[in-house]
Short mmCIF file of the C-alpha atoms (twelve columns), coordinates in Angstrom:
data_MODEL
# 
_entry.id   MODEL 
# 
loop_
_atom_site.group_PDB 
_atom_site.id 
_atom_site.type_symbol 
_atom_site.label_atom_id 
_atom_site.label_alt_id 
_atom_site.label_comp_id 
_atom_site.label_asym_id 
_atom_site.label_seq_id 
_atom_site.Cartn_x 
_atom_site.Cartn_y 
_atom_site.Cartn_z 
_atom_site.pdbx_PDB_model_num 
ATOM 1   C CA . UNK A 1   58.365  83.361  88.874  1 
ATOM 2   C CA . UNK A 2   60.928  81.606  90.749  1 
ATOM 3   C CA . UNK A 3   64.391  83.526  90.331  1 
ATOM 4   C CA . UNK A 4   67.331  81.846  89.176  1 
ATOM 5   C CA . UNK A 5   70.401  80.735  90.858  1 
ATOM 6   C CA . UNK A 6   72.094  83.750  89.045  1 
ATOM 7   C CA . UNK A 7   69.758  86.171  90.087  1 
ATOM 8   C CA . UNK A 8   70.337  85.500  93.430  1 
ATOM 9   C CA . UNK A 9   73.577  85.197  93.556  1 
ATOM 10  C CA . UNK A 10  73.903  88.536  91.930  1 
ATOM 11  C CA . UNK A 11  71.104  90.273  94.225  1 
ATOM 12  C CA . UNK A 12  73.441  88.901  97.501  1 
ATOM 13  C CA . UNK A 13  76.574  90.636  95.645  1 
ATOM 14  C CA . UNK A 14  74.489  93.838  94.918  1 
ATOM 15  C CA . UNK A 15  73.089  93.586  98.715  1 
ATOM 16  C CA . UNK A 16  76.370  92.934  100.309 1 
ATOM 17  C CA . UNK A 17  77.736  96.225  98.455  1 
ATOM 18  C CA . UNK A 18  74.933  98.544  98.950  1 
ATOM 19  C CA . UNK A 19  75.219  97.864  102.959 1 
ATOM 20  C CA . UNK A 20  78.483  98.534  102.703 1 
ATOM 21  C CA . UNK A 21  78.202  101.917 100.830 1 
ATOM 22  C CA . UNK A 22  75.318  102.351 103.578 1 
ATOM 23  C CA . UNK A 23  77.978  102.080 106.631 1 
ATOM 24  C CA . UNK A 24  80.646  104.089 104.909 1 
ATOM 25  C CA . UNK A 25  78.519  107.203 104.540 1 
ATOM 26  C CA . UNK A 26  77.039  106.935 107.982 1 
ATOM 27  C CA . UNK A 27  80.302  105.915 109.546 1 
ATOM 28  C CA . UNK A 28  82.927  107.353 107.925 1 
ATOM 29  C CA . UNK A 29  84.623  109.110 110.360 1 
ATOM 30  C CA . UNK A 30  85.374  105.742 112.470 1 
ATOM 31  C CA . UNK A 31  88.848  104.592 112.299 1 
ATOM 32  C CA . UNK A 32  87.856  100.939 111.719 1 
ATOM 33  C CA . UNK A 33  85.308  101.888 108.851 1 
ATOM 34  C CA . UNK A 34  88.435  103.610 107.470 1 
ATOM 35  C CA . UNK A 35  90.538  101.016 107.165 1 
ATOM 36  C CA . UNK A 36  87.958  98.434  105.887 1 
ATOM 37  C CA . UNK A 37  87.451  100.836 103.481 1 
ATOM 38  C CA . UNK A 38  90.783  101.207 102.280 1 
ATOM 39  C CA . UNK A 39  91.028  97.219  102.271 1 
ATOM 40  C CA . UNK A 40  88.098  96.691  100.359 1 
ATOM 41  C CA . UNK A 41  89.473  99.341  97.758  1 
ATOM 42  C CA . UNK A 42  92.574  97.451  97.049  1 
ATOM 43  C CA . UNK A 43  90.334  94.192  96.763  1 
ATOM 44  C CA . UNK A 44  87.876  95.895  94.480  1 
ATOM 45  C CA . UNK A 45  89.495  95.174  90.878  1 
ATOM 46  C CA . UNK A 46  89.730  91.356  91.863  1 
ATOM 47  C CA . UNK A 47  85.959  91.181  93.257  1 
ATOM 48  C CA . UNK A 48  84.852  92.742  89.912  1 
ATOM 49  C CA . UNK A 49  86.824  90.462  87.912  1 
ATOM 50  C CA . UNK A 50  85.429  87.526  89.342  1 
ATOM 51  C CA . UNK A 51  82.112  88.908  89.452  1 
ATOM 52  C CA . UNK A 52  82.457  89.566  86.029  1 
ATOM 53  C CA . UNK A 53  83.877  86.064  85.230  1 
ATOM 54  C CA . UNK A 54  80.727  84.765  86.739  1 
ATOM 55  C CA . UNK A 55  78.534  86.674  84.773  1 
ATOM 56  C CA . UNK A 56  80.168  85.833  81.333  1 
ATOM 57  C CA . UNK A 57  79.724  82.483  82.407  1 
ATOM 58  C CA . UNK A 58  75.984  82.654  83.015  1 
ATOM 59  C CA . UNK A 59  75.032  84.573  80.128  1 
ATOM 60  C CA . UNK A 60  73.874  82.148  77.848  1 
ATOM 61  C CA . UNK A 61  71.287  80.775  80.393  1 
ATOM 62  C CA . UNK A 62  70.191  84.329  81.908  1 
ATOM 63  C CA . UNK A 63  68.130  86.882  80.002  1 
ATOM 64  C CA . UNK A 64  65.911  88.612  82.401  1 
ATOM 65  C CA . UNK A 65  66.008  92.130  82.732  1 
ATOM 66  C CA . UNK A 66  66.721  92.117  86.514  1 
ATOM 67  C CA . UNK A 67  70.305  90.382  85.872  1 
ATOM 68  C CA . UNK A 68  70.515  92.953  83.500  1 
ATOM 69  C CA . UNK A 69  70.140  95.435  86.035  1 
ATOM 70  C CA . UNK A 70  71.878  94.080  88.752  1 
ATOM 71  C CA . UNK A 71  74.899  93.614  86.798  1 
ATOM 72  C CA . UNK A 72  75.121  97.142  85.643  1 
ATOM 73  C CA . UNK A 73  74.788  97.994  89.350  1 
ATOM 74  C CA . UNK A 74  77.389  95.864  90.399  1 
ATOM 75  C CA . UNK A 75  79.781  97.204  88.281  1 
ATOM 76  C CA . UNK A 76  79.093  100.859 89.130  1 
ATOM 77  C CA . UNK A 77  79.491  100.035 92.519  1 
ATOM 78  C CA . UNK A 78  82.611  98.088  92.344  1 
ATOM 79  C CA . UNK A 79  84.306  100.833 90.462  1 
ATOM 80  C CA . UNK A 80  82.943  103.126 93.260  1 
ATOM 81  C CA . UNK A 81  84.131  100.720 95.698  1 
ATOM 82  C CA . UNK A 82  87.691  101.492 94.299  1 
ATOM 83  C CA . UNK A 83  87.497  105.207 93.956  1 
ATOM 84  C CA . UNK A 84  86.235  105.660 97.655  1 
ATOM 85  C CA . UNK A 85  88.918  103.124 99.204  1 
ATOM 86  C CA . UNK A 86  92.136  104.641 97.032  1 
ATOM 87  C CA . UNK A 87  90.669  108.170 97.939  1 
ATOM 88  C CA . UNK A 88  90.756  107.064 101.812 1 
ATOM 89  C CA . UNK A 89  93.948  105.847 101.583 1 
ATOM 90  C CA . UNK A 90  95.009  109.031 99.776  1 
ATOM 91  C CA . UNK A 91  93.614  111.308 101.993 1 
ATOM 92  C CA . UNK A 92  94.723  109.585 105.269 1 
ATOM 93  C CA . UNK A 93  92.804  108.294 108.637 1 
ATOM 94  C CA . UNK A 94  90.029  110.492 109.369 1 
ATOM 95  C CA . UNK A 95  90.943  113.051 112.406 1 
ATOM 96  C CA . UNK A 96  94.265  113.591 111.076 1 
ATOM 97  C CA . UNK A 97  95.513  115.903 108.486 1 
ATOM 98  C CA . UNK A 98  94.409  115.262 105.171 1 
ATOM 99  C CA . UNK A 99  97.635  114.940 102.662 1 
ATOM 100 C CA . UNK A 100 95.018  115.083 99.822  1 
ATOM 101 C CA . UNK A 101 92.052  116.009 98.939  1 
ATOM 102 C CA . UNK A 102 90.203  113.010 97.374  1 
ATOM 103 C CA . UNK A 103 87.935  115.201 94.797  1 
ATOM 104 C CA . UNK A 104 90.911  116.679 93.390  1 
ATOM 105 C CA . UNK A 105 92.514  112.990 92.668  1 
ATOM 106 C CA . UNK A 106 88.935  111.258 91.872  1 
ATOM 107 C CA . UNK A 107 89.425  111.615 87.645  1 
ATOM 108 C CA . UNK A 108 93.130  109.952 88.239  1 
ATOM 109 C CA . UNK A 109 91.963  107.417 90.603  1 
ATOM 110 C CA . UNK A 110 88.914  106.353 88.161  1 
ATOM 111 C CA . UNK A 111 91.329  106.048 85.637  1 
ATOM 112 C CA . UNK A 112 93.704  103.826 87.334  1 
ATOM 113 C CA . UNK A 113 90.839  101.313 88.083  1 
ATOM 114 C CA . UNK A 114 90.716  100.278 84.483  1 
ATOM 115 C CA . UNK A 115 94.384  99.086  84.250  1 
ATOM 116 C CA . UNK A 116 93.854  97.289  87.525  1 
ATOM 117 C CA . UNK A 117 90.321  95.432  86.313  1 
ATOM 118 C CA . UNK A 118 92.359  94.035  83.157  1 
ATOM 119 C CA . UNK A 119 95.017  92.765  85.038  1 
ATOM 120 C CA . UNK A 120 92.699  90.962  87.631  1 
ATOM 121 C CA . UNK A 121 90.369  89.902  84.667  1 
ATOM 122 C CA . UNK A 122 93.339  88.603  82.600  1 
ATOM 123 C CA . UNK A 123 94.429  86.688  85.278  1 
ATOM 124 C CA . UNK A 124 90.692  85.156  85.839  1 
ATOM 125 C CA . UNK A 125 90.393  84.339  82.468  1 
ATOM 126 C CA . UNK A 126 93.998  82.718  82.309  1 
ATOM 127 C CA . UNK A 127 93.388  80.495  85.473  1 
ATOM 128 C CA . UNK A 128 89.923  79.575  83.574  1 
ATOM 129 C CA . UNK A 129 91.487  78.769  80.442  1 
ATOM 130 C CA . UNK A 130 94.607  76.748  81.455  1 
ATOM 131 C CA . UNK A 131 92.226  74.506  84.048  1 
ATOM 132 C CA . UNK A 132 90.112  74.028  80.741  1 
ATOM 133 C CA . UNK A 133 93.428  72.443  79.031  1 
ATOM 134 C CA . UNK A 134 94.970  70.599  81.929  1 
ATOM 135 C CA . UNK A 135 91.678  69.022  82.748  1 
ATOM 136 C CA . UNK A 136 91.496  65.426  81.469  1 
ATOM 137 C CA . UNK A 137 87.981  64.279  79.913  1 
ATOM 138 C CA . UNK A 138 86.324  64.259  76.669  1 
ATOM 139 C CA . UNK A 139 83.394  66.266  74.365  1 
ATOM 140 C CA . UNK A 140 80.250  64.848  74.533  1 
ATOM 141 C CA . UNK A 141 77.037  66.349  73.428  1 
ATOM 142 C CA . UNK A 142 74.835  68.906  75.639  1 
ATOM 143 C CA . UNK A 143 71.888  67.373  77.523  1 
ATOM 144 C CA . UNK A 144 68.974  69.264  79.132  1 
ATOM 145 C CA . UNK A 145 70.330  70.254  82.851  1 
ATOM 146 C CA . UNK A 146 73.915  70.423  82.014  1 
ATOM 147 C CA . UNK A 147 75.776  73.427  83.384  1 
ATOM 148 C CA . UNK A 148 79.079  74.491  82.146  1 
ATOM 149 C CA . UNK A 149 80.739  76.013  79.533  1 
ATOM 150 C CA . UNK A 150 79.615  74.613  76.230  1 
ATOM 151 C CA . UNK A 151 81.522  74.933  72.436  1 
ATOM 152 C CA . UNK A 152 79.919  74.195  68.854  1 
ATOM 153 C CA . UNK A 153 81.469  71.626  66.652  1 
ATOM 154 C CA . UNK A 154 80.010  70.694  63.558  1 
ATOM 155 C CA . UNK A 155 77.108  72.301  64.317  1 
ATOM 156 C CA . UNK A 156 76.785  70.340  67.505  1 
ATOM 157 C CA . UNK A 157 76.479  71.754  70.973  1 
ATOM 158 C CA . UNK A 158 78.843  69.632  72.903  1 
ATOM 159 C CA . UNK A 159 80.309  70.289  76.389  1 
ATOM 160 C CA . UNK A 160 83.279  68.653  78.498  1 
ATOM 161 C CA . UNK A 161 83.255  65.696  80.516  1 
ATOM 162 C CA . UNK A 162 85.431  65.683  83.454  1 
ATOM 163 C CA . UNK A 163 87.148  62.474  84.478  1 
ATOM 164 C CA . UNK A 164 89.314  62.560  88.010  1 
ATOM 165 C CA . UNK A 165 92.329  60.498  87.887  1 
ATOM 166 C CA . UNK A 166 92.535  57.425  90.175  1 
ATOM 167 C CA . UNK A 167 95.831  58.429  91.742  1 
ATOM 168 C CA . UNK A 168 96.198  60.674  94.657  1 
ATOM 169 C CA . UNK A 169 98.027  64.077  94.127  1 
ATOM 170 C CA . UNK A 170 100.114 63.146  97.189  1 
ATOM 171 C CA . UNK A 171 103.167 65.651  95.919  1 
ATOM 172 C CA . UNK A 172 100.899 68.769  95.431  1 
ATOM 173 C CA . UNK A 173 99.641  68.349  98.914  1 
ATOM 174 C CA . UNK A 174 103.415 68.036  100.428 1 
ATOM 175 C CA . UNK A 175 104.379 71.076  98.453  1 
ATOM 176 C CA . UNK A 176 101.615 73.153  99.508  1 
ATOM 177 C CA . UNK A 177 101.576 71.836  103.269 1 
ATOM 178 C CA . UNK A 178 105.259 72.902  102.941 1 
ATOM 179 C CA . UNK A 179 104.158 76.489  101.672 1 
ATOM 180 C CA . UNK A 180 101.762 76.811  104.486 1 
ATOM 181 C CA . UNK A 181 104.315 75.561  107.235 1 
ATOM 182 C CA . UNK A 182 107.229 77.935  106.046 1 
ATOM 183 C CA . UNK A 183 104.771 81.109  105.662 1 
ATOM 184 C CA . UNK A 184 103.363 80.091  109.207 1 
ATOM 185 C CA . UNK A 185 106.757 79.775  110.958 1 
ATOM 186 C CA . UNK A 186 109.018 82.473  108.700 1 
ATOM 187 C CA . UNK A 187 107.206 84.755  106.496 1 
ATOM 188 C CA . UNK A 188 110.509 86.421  105.317 1 
ATOM 189 C CA . UNK A 189 111.795 83.192  104.099 1 
ATOM 190 C CA . UNK A 190 108.435 82.240  102.324 1 
ATOM 191 C CA . UNK A 191 108.508 85.489  100.739 1 
ATOM 192 C CA . UNK A 192 111.489 84.427  98.659  1 
ATOM 193 C CA . UNK A 193 109.955 80.661  98.272  1 
ATOM 194 C CA . UNK A 194 106.609 81.999  97.179  1 
ATOM 195 C CA . UNK A 195 107.815 82.179  93.188  1 
ATOM 196 C CA . UNK A 196 109.214 78.875  93.124  1 
ATOM 197 C CA . UNK A 197 106.739 77.266  94.789  1 
ATOM 198 C CA . UNK A 198 104.309 78.629  92.916  1 
ATOM 199 C CA . UNK A 199 105.751 77.197  89.528  1 
ATOM 200 C CA . UNK A 200 106.225 73.943  91.544  1 
ATOM 201 C CA . UNK A 201 103.044 73.205  92.007  1 
ATOM 202 C CA . UNK A 202 102.152 74.501  88.521  1 
ATOM 203 C CA . UNK A 203 104.029 71.575  87.429  1 
ATOM 204 C CA . UNK A 204 102.492 69.279  89.410  1 
ATOM 205 C CA . UNK A 205 98.904  70.452  88.573  1 
ATOM 206 C CA . UNK A 206 99.788  69.696  84.814  1 
ATOM 207 C CA . UNK A 207 100.473 66.221  85.899  1 
ATOM 208 C CA . UNK A 208 97.342  65.460  88.144  1 
ATOM 209 C CA . UNK A 209 94.606  68.331  88.066  1 
ATOM 210 C CA . UNK A 210 93.420  66.966  91.269  1 
ATOM 211 C CA . UNK A 211 96.047  69.086  92.992  1 
ATOM 212 C CA . UNK A 212 94.432  72.349  91.603  1 
ATOM 213 C CA . UNK A 213 92.016  73.038  94.560  1 
ATOM 214 C CA . UNK A 214 94.495  72.605  97.137  1 
ATOM 215 C CA . UNK A 215 97.147  74.069  95.200  1 
ATOM 216 C CA . UNK A 216 95.015  77.486  94.841  1 
ATOM 217 C CA . UNK A 217 94.212  77.564  98.267  1 
ATOM 218 C CA . UNK A 218 97.805  77.320  99.556  1 
ATOM 219 C CA . UNK A 219 99.024  80.114  96.913  1 
ATOM 220 C CA . UNK A 220 96.296  82.088  98.406  1 
ATOM 221 C CA . UNK A 221 97.063  81.424  101.971 1 
ATOM 222 C CA . UNK A 222 100.836 81.945  101.334 1 
ATOM 223 C CA . UNK A 223 99.943  85.350  99.797  1 
ATOM 224 C CA . UNK A 224 98.446  86.434  102.833 1 
ATOM 225 C CA . UNK A 225 100.645 85.132  105.413 1 
ATOM 226 C CA . UNK A 226 104.010 86.525  103.573 1 
ATOM 227 C CA . UNK A 227 102.017 90.080  103.089 1 
ATOM 228 C CA . UNK A 228 102.873 91.339  106.661 1 
ATOM 229 C CA . UNK A 229 106.894 90.633  106.190 1 
ATOM 230 C CA . UNK A 230 106.586 92.754  102.733 1 
ATOM 231 C CA . UNK A 231 104.808 95.892  104.228 1 
ATOM 232 C CA . UNK A 232 105.036 98.184  107.089 1 
ATOM 233 C CA . UNK A 233 101.586 97.813  108.924 1 
ATOM 234 C CA . UNK A 234 98.580  95.337  109.383 1 
ATOM 235 C CA . UNK A 235 96.473  97.528  106.600 1 
ATOM 236 C CA . UNK A 236 99.044  98.016  104.299 1 
ATOM 237 C CA . UNK A 237 99.544  94.128  104.577 1 
ATOM 238 C CA . UNK A 238 95.482  93.473  104.511 1 
ATOM 239 C CA . UNK A 239 95.671  95.540  101.238 1 
ATOM 240 C CA . UNK A 240 98.705  93.802  99.658  1 
ATOM 241 C CA . UNK A 241 97.389  90.572  100.021 1 
ATOM 242 C CA . UNK A 242 95.543  89.850  97.009  1 
ATOM 243 C CA . UNK A 243 98.177  91.585  94.914  1 
ATOM 244 C CA . UNK A 244 100.878 89.326  96.721  1 
ATOM 245 C CA . UNK A 245 98.672  86.234  95.835  1 
ATOM 246 C CA . UNK A 246 97.967  87.737  92.117  1 
ATOM 247 C CA . UNK A 247 101.737 87.430  91.692  1 
ATOM 248 C CA . UNK A 248 102.215 84.375  93.092  1 
ATOM 249 C CA . UNK A 249 99.266  83.034  90.627  1 
ATOM 250 C CA . UNK A 250 101.048 84.546  87.739  1 
ATOM 251 C CA . UNK A 251 104.013 82.287  88.229  1 
ATOM 252 C CA . UNK A 252 101.727 79.386  88.849  1 
ATOM 253 C CA . UNK A 253 100.019 80.142  85.388  1 
ATOM 254 C CA . UNK A 254 102.847 81.045  83.732  1 
ATOM 255 C CA . UNK A 255 104.049 77.142  84.475  1 
ATOM 256 C CA . UNK A 256 101.180 75.525  83.778  1 
ATOM 257 C CA . UNK A 257 100.866 77.311  80.359  1 
ATOM 258 C CA . UNK A 258 104.583 76.896  79.382  1 
ATOM 259 C CA . UNK A 259 104.058 72.923  80.030  1 
ATOM 260 C CA . UNK A 260 101.131 72.698  78.228  1 
ATOM 261 C CA . UNK A 261 102.472 74.239  75.191  1 
ATOM 262 C CA . UNK A 262 105.350 72.132  75.070  1 
ATOM 263 C CA . UNK A 263 103.286 68.815  75.640  1 
ATOM 264 C CA . UNK A 264 101.117 69.940  72.853  1 
ATOM 265 C CA . UNK A 265 104.236 70.523  70.421  1 
ATOM 266 C CA . UNK A 266 105.554 67.144  71.349  1 
ATOM 267 C CA . UNK A 267 102.075 65.481  70.895  1 
ATOM 268 C CA . UNK A 268 102.427 65.500  67.024  1 
ATOM 269 C CA . UNK A 269 106.008 63.756  67.041  1 
ATOM 270 C CA . UNK A 270 104.912 61.205  69.288  1 
ATOM 271 C CA . UNK A 271 101.820 60.384  67.237  1 
ATOM 272 C CA . UNK A 272 104.050 59.806  64.031  1 
# 
């Protein structure tokens, strides 16, 4: 039987995780492996949130035993990725004086994964829900081969058909380019401008959803570029980069949510 796209995607993620843990087990005393472990540990909640969101999106189209086994294995390995990375960061670099016994701190490190994962998954789901609201389109009955999230309306499965606006989102492109330029030229200044730029991009994306991809790319790149100005080392910057981007994403989503809700409240008044 030919494997489905979901099984191939999950198999790739599982293979990468297993390969990393083999490298961590055999070469854990090397400084570059320790650095990578710390960075991947910081990224683990976001990685697991994205994987879990993908699993939820394909859940209604994938019922194989292999996929179920892969999902459980990936979830376990994401938790292990967090525990190893945080444990390495707390214990210190190999070859130096160990500041903490990772085994003694393991229960607390394990418990700390769940609030970090809840925050990450909340951002991912919030992004998905807000983008579904601002996208312009209409609902139509599902057809064989349709991919995407379906809904049930009066007993009929429907899916949202997207419609792209004709006008180009030049304002979103300009703000994204300006944020990236400032982040490259003056990261310390971009640190203060990042929340404002995220809110501005959220406003522009509600007006024209075509600006969403470039806006998300600019926020992610901006978070990566300003992280060195907020930390004391390259390693700390790499570990903090996803969370700085998550903070910018929070401002972005909050702006889009407030404007969308305000538009919904004004719509009945305009209709009357």
